[in-house]
PDB file of C-alpha atoms in Angstrom:
ATOM      1  CA  MET J 185       0.000   0.000   0.000  1.00  0.00           C
ATOM      2  CA  ILE J 186       1.254   3.478  -0.901  1.00  0.00           C
ATOM      3  CA  LYS J 187       0.396   6.347   1.480  1.00  0.00           C
ATOM      4  CA  VAL J 188       1.214  10.042   1.547  1.00  0.00           C
ATOM      5  CA  ALA J 189       4.060  10.648   4.012  1.00  0.00           C
ATOM      6  CA  MET J 190       4.904  14.289   3.335  1.00  0.00           C
ATOM      7  CA  THR J 191       3.686  17.064   1.098  1.00  0.00           C
ATOM      8  CA  SER J 192       4.999  20.586   0.616  1.00  0.00           C
ATOM      9  CA  VAL J 193       3.460  24.006   0.745  1.00  0.00           C
ATOM     10  CA  TYR J 194       5.608  26.805  -0.687  1.00  0.00           C
ATOM     11  CA  VAL J 195       5.818  29.780   1.667  1.00  0.00           C
ATOM     12  CA  GLU J 196       7.321  33.267   1.503  1.00  0.00           C
ATOM     13  CA  ASP J 197       9.077  32.888   4.857  1.00  0.00           C
ATOM     14  CA  VAL J 198       9.615  29.550   6.615  1.00  0.00           C
ATOM     15  CA  ALA J 199       9.929  31.048  10.120  1.00  0.00           C
ATOM     16  CA  ARG J 200       6.720  33.112   9.755  1.00  0.00           C
ATOM     17  CA  ALA J 201       4.939  30.112   8.253  1.00  0.00           C
ATOM     18  CA  HIS J 202       6.061  27.916  11.142  1.00  0.00           C
ATOM     19  CA  ALA J 203       4.709  30.456  13.649  1.00  0.00           C
ATOM     20  CA  PHE J 204       1.354  30.667  11.824  1.00  0.00           C
ATOM     21  CA  TYR J 205       0.890  26.947  11.217  1.00  0.00           C
ATOM     22  CA  THR J 206       1.736  26.041  14.823  1.00  0.00           C
ATOM     23  CA  GLY J 207       0.621  29.091  16.811  1.00  0.00           C
ATOM     24  CA  VAL J 208      -2.575  29.896  14.917  1.00  0.00           C
ATOM     25  CA  LEU J 209      -3.668  26.798  13.013  1.00  0.00           C
ATOM     26  CA  GLY J 210      -2.597  24.503  15.843  1.00  0.00           C
ATOM     27  CA  PHE J 211      -0.217  22.075  14.161  1.00  0.00           C
ATOM     28  CA  GLU J 212       2.753  20.658  16.065  1.00  0.00           C
ATOM     29  CA  THR J 213       6.383  20.860  14.971  1.00  0.00           C
ATOM     30  CA  ARG J 214       7.569  17.477  13.744  1.00  0.00           C
ATOM     31  CA  THR J 215      11.003  18.455  12.392  1.00  0.00           C
ATOM     32  CA  HIS J 216      13.001  21.647  12.789  1.00  0.00           C
ATOM     33  CA  VAL J 217      16.640  21.397  11.766  1.00  0.00           C
ATOM     34  CA  ASP J 218      19.149  23.823  10.318  1.00  0.00           C
ATOM     35  CA  PRO J 219      20.859  22.183   7.338  1.00  0.00           C
ATOM     36  CA  GLY J 220      22.894  25.358   6.766  1.00  0.00           C
ATOM     37  CA  GLY J 221      22.285  28.101   4.266  1.00  0.00           C
ATOM     38  CA  GLY J 222      20.004  30.144   6.493  1.00  0.00           C
ATOM     39  CA  THR J 223      16.698  28.366   5.889  1.00  0.00           C
ATOM     40  CA  PRO J 224      15.577  25.687   8.352  1.00  0.00           C
ATOM     41  CA  PHE J 225      14.003  22.399   7.290  1.00  0.00           C
ATOM     42  CA  VAL J 226      10.605  22.490   9.022  1.00  0.00           C
ATOM     43  CA  THR J 227       7.722  20.049   8.997  1.00  0.00           C
ATOM     44  CA  VAL J 228       4.461  20.254  10.926  1.00  0.00           C
ATOM     45  CA  GLY J 229       1.620  17.827  11.485  1.00  0.00           C
ATOM     46  CA  ALA J 230      -1.656  17.318  13.293  1.00  0.00           C
ATOM     47  CA  ARG J 231      -1.520  17.368  17.104  1.00  0.00           C
ATOM     48  CA  ASP J 232      -2.474  14.690  19.606  1.00  0.00           C
ATOM     49  CA  GLY J 233      -1.310  11.717  17.577  1.00  0.00           C
ATOM     50  CA  ALA J 234      -3.689  12.367  14.694  1.00  0.00           C
ATOM     51  CA  GLN J 235      -2.119  11.373  11.373  1.00  0.00           C
ATOM     52  CA  PRO J 236       1.288  10.575  12.921  1.00  0.00           C
ATOM     53  CA  ASP J 237       2.728   9.456   9.577  1.00  0.00           C
ATOM     54  CA  LEU J 238       1.724  12.604   7.624  1.00  0.00           C
ATOM     55  CA  GLU J 239       3.832  15.767   7.604  1.00  0.00           C
ATOM     56  CA  LEU J 240       3.579  19.124   5.869  1.00  0.00           C
ATOM     57  CA  LEU J 241       6.923  20.550   4.713  1.00  0.00           C
ATOM     58  CA  LEU J 242       7.078  24.346   4.875  1.00  0.00           C
ATOM     59  CA  GLU J 243       9.113  24.816   1.727  1.00  0.00           C
ATOM     60  CA  PRO J 244      10.843  28.060   0.709  1.00  0.00           C
ATOM     61  CA  GLY J 245       8.751  29.470  -2.128  1.00  0.00           C
ATOM     62  CA  ASP J 246      11.079  32.044  -3.632  1.00  0.00           C
ATOM     63  CA  GLY J 247      12.744  29.861  -6.262  1.00  0.00           C
ATOM     64  CA  PRO J 248      12.363  30.137 -10.045  1.00  0.00           C
ATOM     65  CA  ILE J 249       9.852  27.269 -10.157  1.00  0.00           C
ATOM     66  CA  ALA J 250       8.031  27.714  -6.849  1.00  0.00           C
ATOM     67  CA  GLU J 251       7.354  31.466  -6.975  1.00  0.00           C
ATOM     68  CA  PRO J 252       5.509  31.558 -10.347  1.00  0.00           C
ATOM     69  CA  TYR J 253       3.531  28.448  -9.355  1.00  0.00           C
ATOM     70  CA  ARG J 254       2.563  29.813  -5.935  1.00  0.00           C
ATOM     71  CA  ARG J 255       1.634  33.215  -7.379  1.00  0.00           C
ATOM     72  CA  ALA J 256      -0.489  31.693 -10.181  1.00  0.00           C
ATOM     73  CA  VAL J 257      -2.370  29.402  -7.791  1.00  0.00           C
ATOM     74  CA  ARG J 258      -3.135  32.307  -5.472  1.00  0.00           C
ATOM     75  CA  GLU J 259      -4.160  34.665  -8.289  1.00  0.00           C
ATOM     76  CA  ALA J 260      -6.557  31.982  -9.530  1.00  0.00           C
ATOM     77  CA  GLY J 261      -8.125  31.935  -6.053  1.00  0.00           C
ATOM     78  CA  LEU J 262      -7.206  28.290  -5.536  1.00  0.00           C
ATOM     79  CA  PRO J 263      -6.080  26.760  -2.250  1.00  0.00           C
ATOM     80  CA  SER J 264      -2.510  25.547  -1.965  1.00  0.00           C
ATOM     81  CA  ILE J 265      -3.720  22.861   0.416  1.00  0.00           C
ATOM     82  CA  VAL J 266      -6.995  21.680   1.941  1.00  0.00           C
ATOM     83  CA  PHE J 267      -7.374  20.838   5.639  1.00  0.00           C
ATOM     84  CA  SER J 268     -10.337  18.988   7.093  1.00  0.00           C
ATOM     85  CA  VAL J 269     -11.987  20.073  10.330  1.00  0.00           C
ATOM     86  CA  ASP J 270     -14.703  18.523  12.481  1.00  0.00           C
ATOM     87  CA  ASP J 271     -16.645  21.775  12.998  1.00  0.00           C
ATOM     88  CA  LEU J 272     -15.872  24.383  10.364  1.00  0.00           C
ATOM     89  CA  ARG J 273     -18.083  27.122  11.810  1.00  0.00           C
ATOM     90  CA  ALA J 274     -16.420  26.823  15.242  1.00  0.00           C
ATOM     91  CA  GLU J 275     -12.951  26.789  13.642  1.00  0.00           C
ATOM     92  CA  PHE J 276     -13.902  29.811  11.523  1.00  0.00           C
ATOM     93  CA  GLU J 277     -14.934  31.756  14.637  1.00  0.00           C
ATOM     94  CA  ARG J 278     -11.787  30.717  16.532  1.00  0.00           C
ATOM     95  CA  LEU J 279      -9.468  31.696  13.689  1.00  0.00           C
ATOM     96  CA  ARG J 280     -11.286  34.933  12.950  1.00  0.00           C
ATOM     97  CA  GLY J 281     -10.881  35.766  16.645  1.00  0.00           C
ATOM     98  CA  GLU J 282      -7.119  35.257  16.181  1.00  0.00           C
ATOM     99  CA  GLY J 283      -7.146  37.816  13.357  1.00  0.00           C
ATOM    100  CA  VAL J 284      -7.028  35.367  10.447  1.00  0.00           C
ATOM    101  CA  HIS J 285      -8.271  36.904   7.195  1.00  0.00           C
ATOM    102  CA  PHE J 286     -10.835  34.782   5.386  1.00  0.00           C
ATOM    103  CA  VAL J 287     -11.121  35.261   1.637  1.00  0.00           C
ATOM    104  CA  ARG J 288     -14.319  33.227   1.642  1.00  0.00           C
ATOM    105  CA  GLU J 289     -16.482  32.625   4.701  1.00  0.00           C
ATOM    106  CA  PRO J 290     -18.077  29.225   5.326  1.00  0.00           C
ATOM    107  CA  GLU J 291     -20.365  28.132   2.504  1.00  0.00           C
ATOM    108  CA  LYS J 292     -21.926  24.884   1.404  1.00  0.00           C
ATOM    109  CA  GLN J 293     -20.409  23.342  -1.707  1.00  0.00           C
ATOM    110  CA  GLY J 294     -22.292  20.171  -2.476  1.00  0.00           C
ATOM    111  CA  PRO J 295     -21.619  17.603   0.260  1.00  0.00           C
ATOM    112  CA  VAL J 296     -19.110  19.803   2.159  1.00  0.00           C
ATOM    113  CA  LEU J 297     -18.885  23.092   4.013  1.00  0.00           C
ATOM    114  CA  THR J 298     -15.806  25.106   2.992  1.00  0.00           C
ATOM    115  CA  ALA J 299     -13.996  28.336   3.836  1.00  0.00           C
ATOM    116  CA  LEU J 300     -10.865  29.904   2.362  1.00  0.00           C
ATOM    117  CA  LEU J 301      -8.232  31.717   4.435  1.00  0.00           C
ATOM    118  CA  ASP J 302      -4.978  33.576   3.852  1.00  0.00           C
ATOM    119  CA  ASP J 303      -2.022  31.891   5.581  1.00  0.00           C
ATOM    120  CA  THR J 304      -0.021  35.188   5.750  1.00  0.00           C
ATOM    121  CA  VAL J 305       2.889  33.663   3.804  1.00  0.00           C
ATOM    122  CA  GLY J 306       1.512  33.751   0.270  1.00  0.00           C
ATOM    123  CA  ASN J 307      -1.097  31.015   0.152  1.00  0.00           C
ATOM    124  CA  LEU J 308      -4.794  30.416   0.341  1.00  0.00           C
ATOM    125  CA  ILE J 309      -5.872  27.462   2.474  1.00  0.00           C
ATOM    126  CA  GLN J 310      -9.224  25.773   2.266  1.00  0.00           C
ATOM    127  CA  LEU J 311     -10.884  24.340   5.340  1.00  0.00           C
ATOM    128  CA  THR J 312     -13.503  21.691   4.688  1.00  0.00           C
ATOM    129  CA  GLN J 313     -16.046  19.755   6.709  1.00  0.00           C
ATOM    130  CA  PRO J 314     -18.050  16.877   5.253  1.00  0.00           C
ATOM    131  CA  LEU J 315     -21.803  17.318   5.722  1.00  0.00           C
ATOM    132  CA  GLY J 316     -24.259  14.580   6.493  1.00  0.00           C
TER     133      GLY J 316
END
């Protein structure tokens, strides 16, 4: 069986992204090492043992391939990544209370409730909750 172990999200600033993804979104740091060169290698994942084998790599997004890709995805209004939540409306209120800017407030899209937020480091993130 093949499973996803790690995926990347390109960010403008790894340190700022790490602070947002852990301090605001609530992920835990899984890896934080300095391989040299000034940019740390940082992964985050769900807290409390949820999805222990899945990590999100906060990847520098200023390179010649990453920057045009990241910019085009954002300009198209598309999420760089989608996170599931148990109660989207409660998460929306919590995050809005933390000052998170939502590009799109919670709305029903077929069998799911979705919202779109700005991660402060160049990306849009979709939150989704299955309905029913």
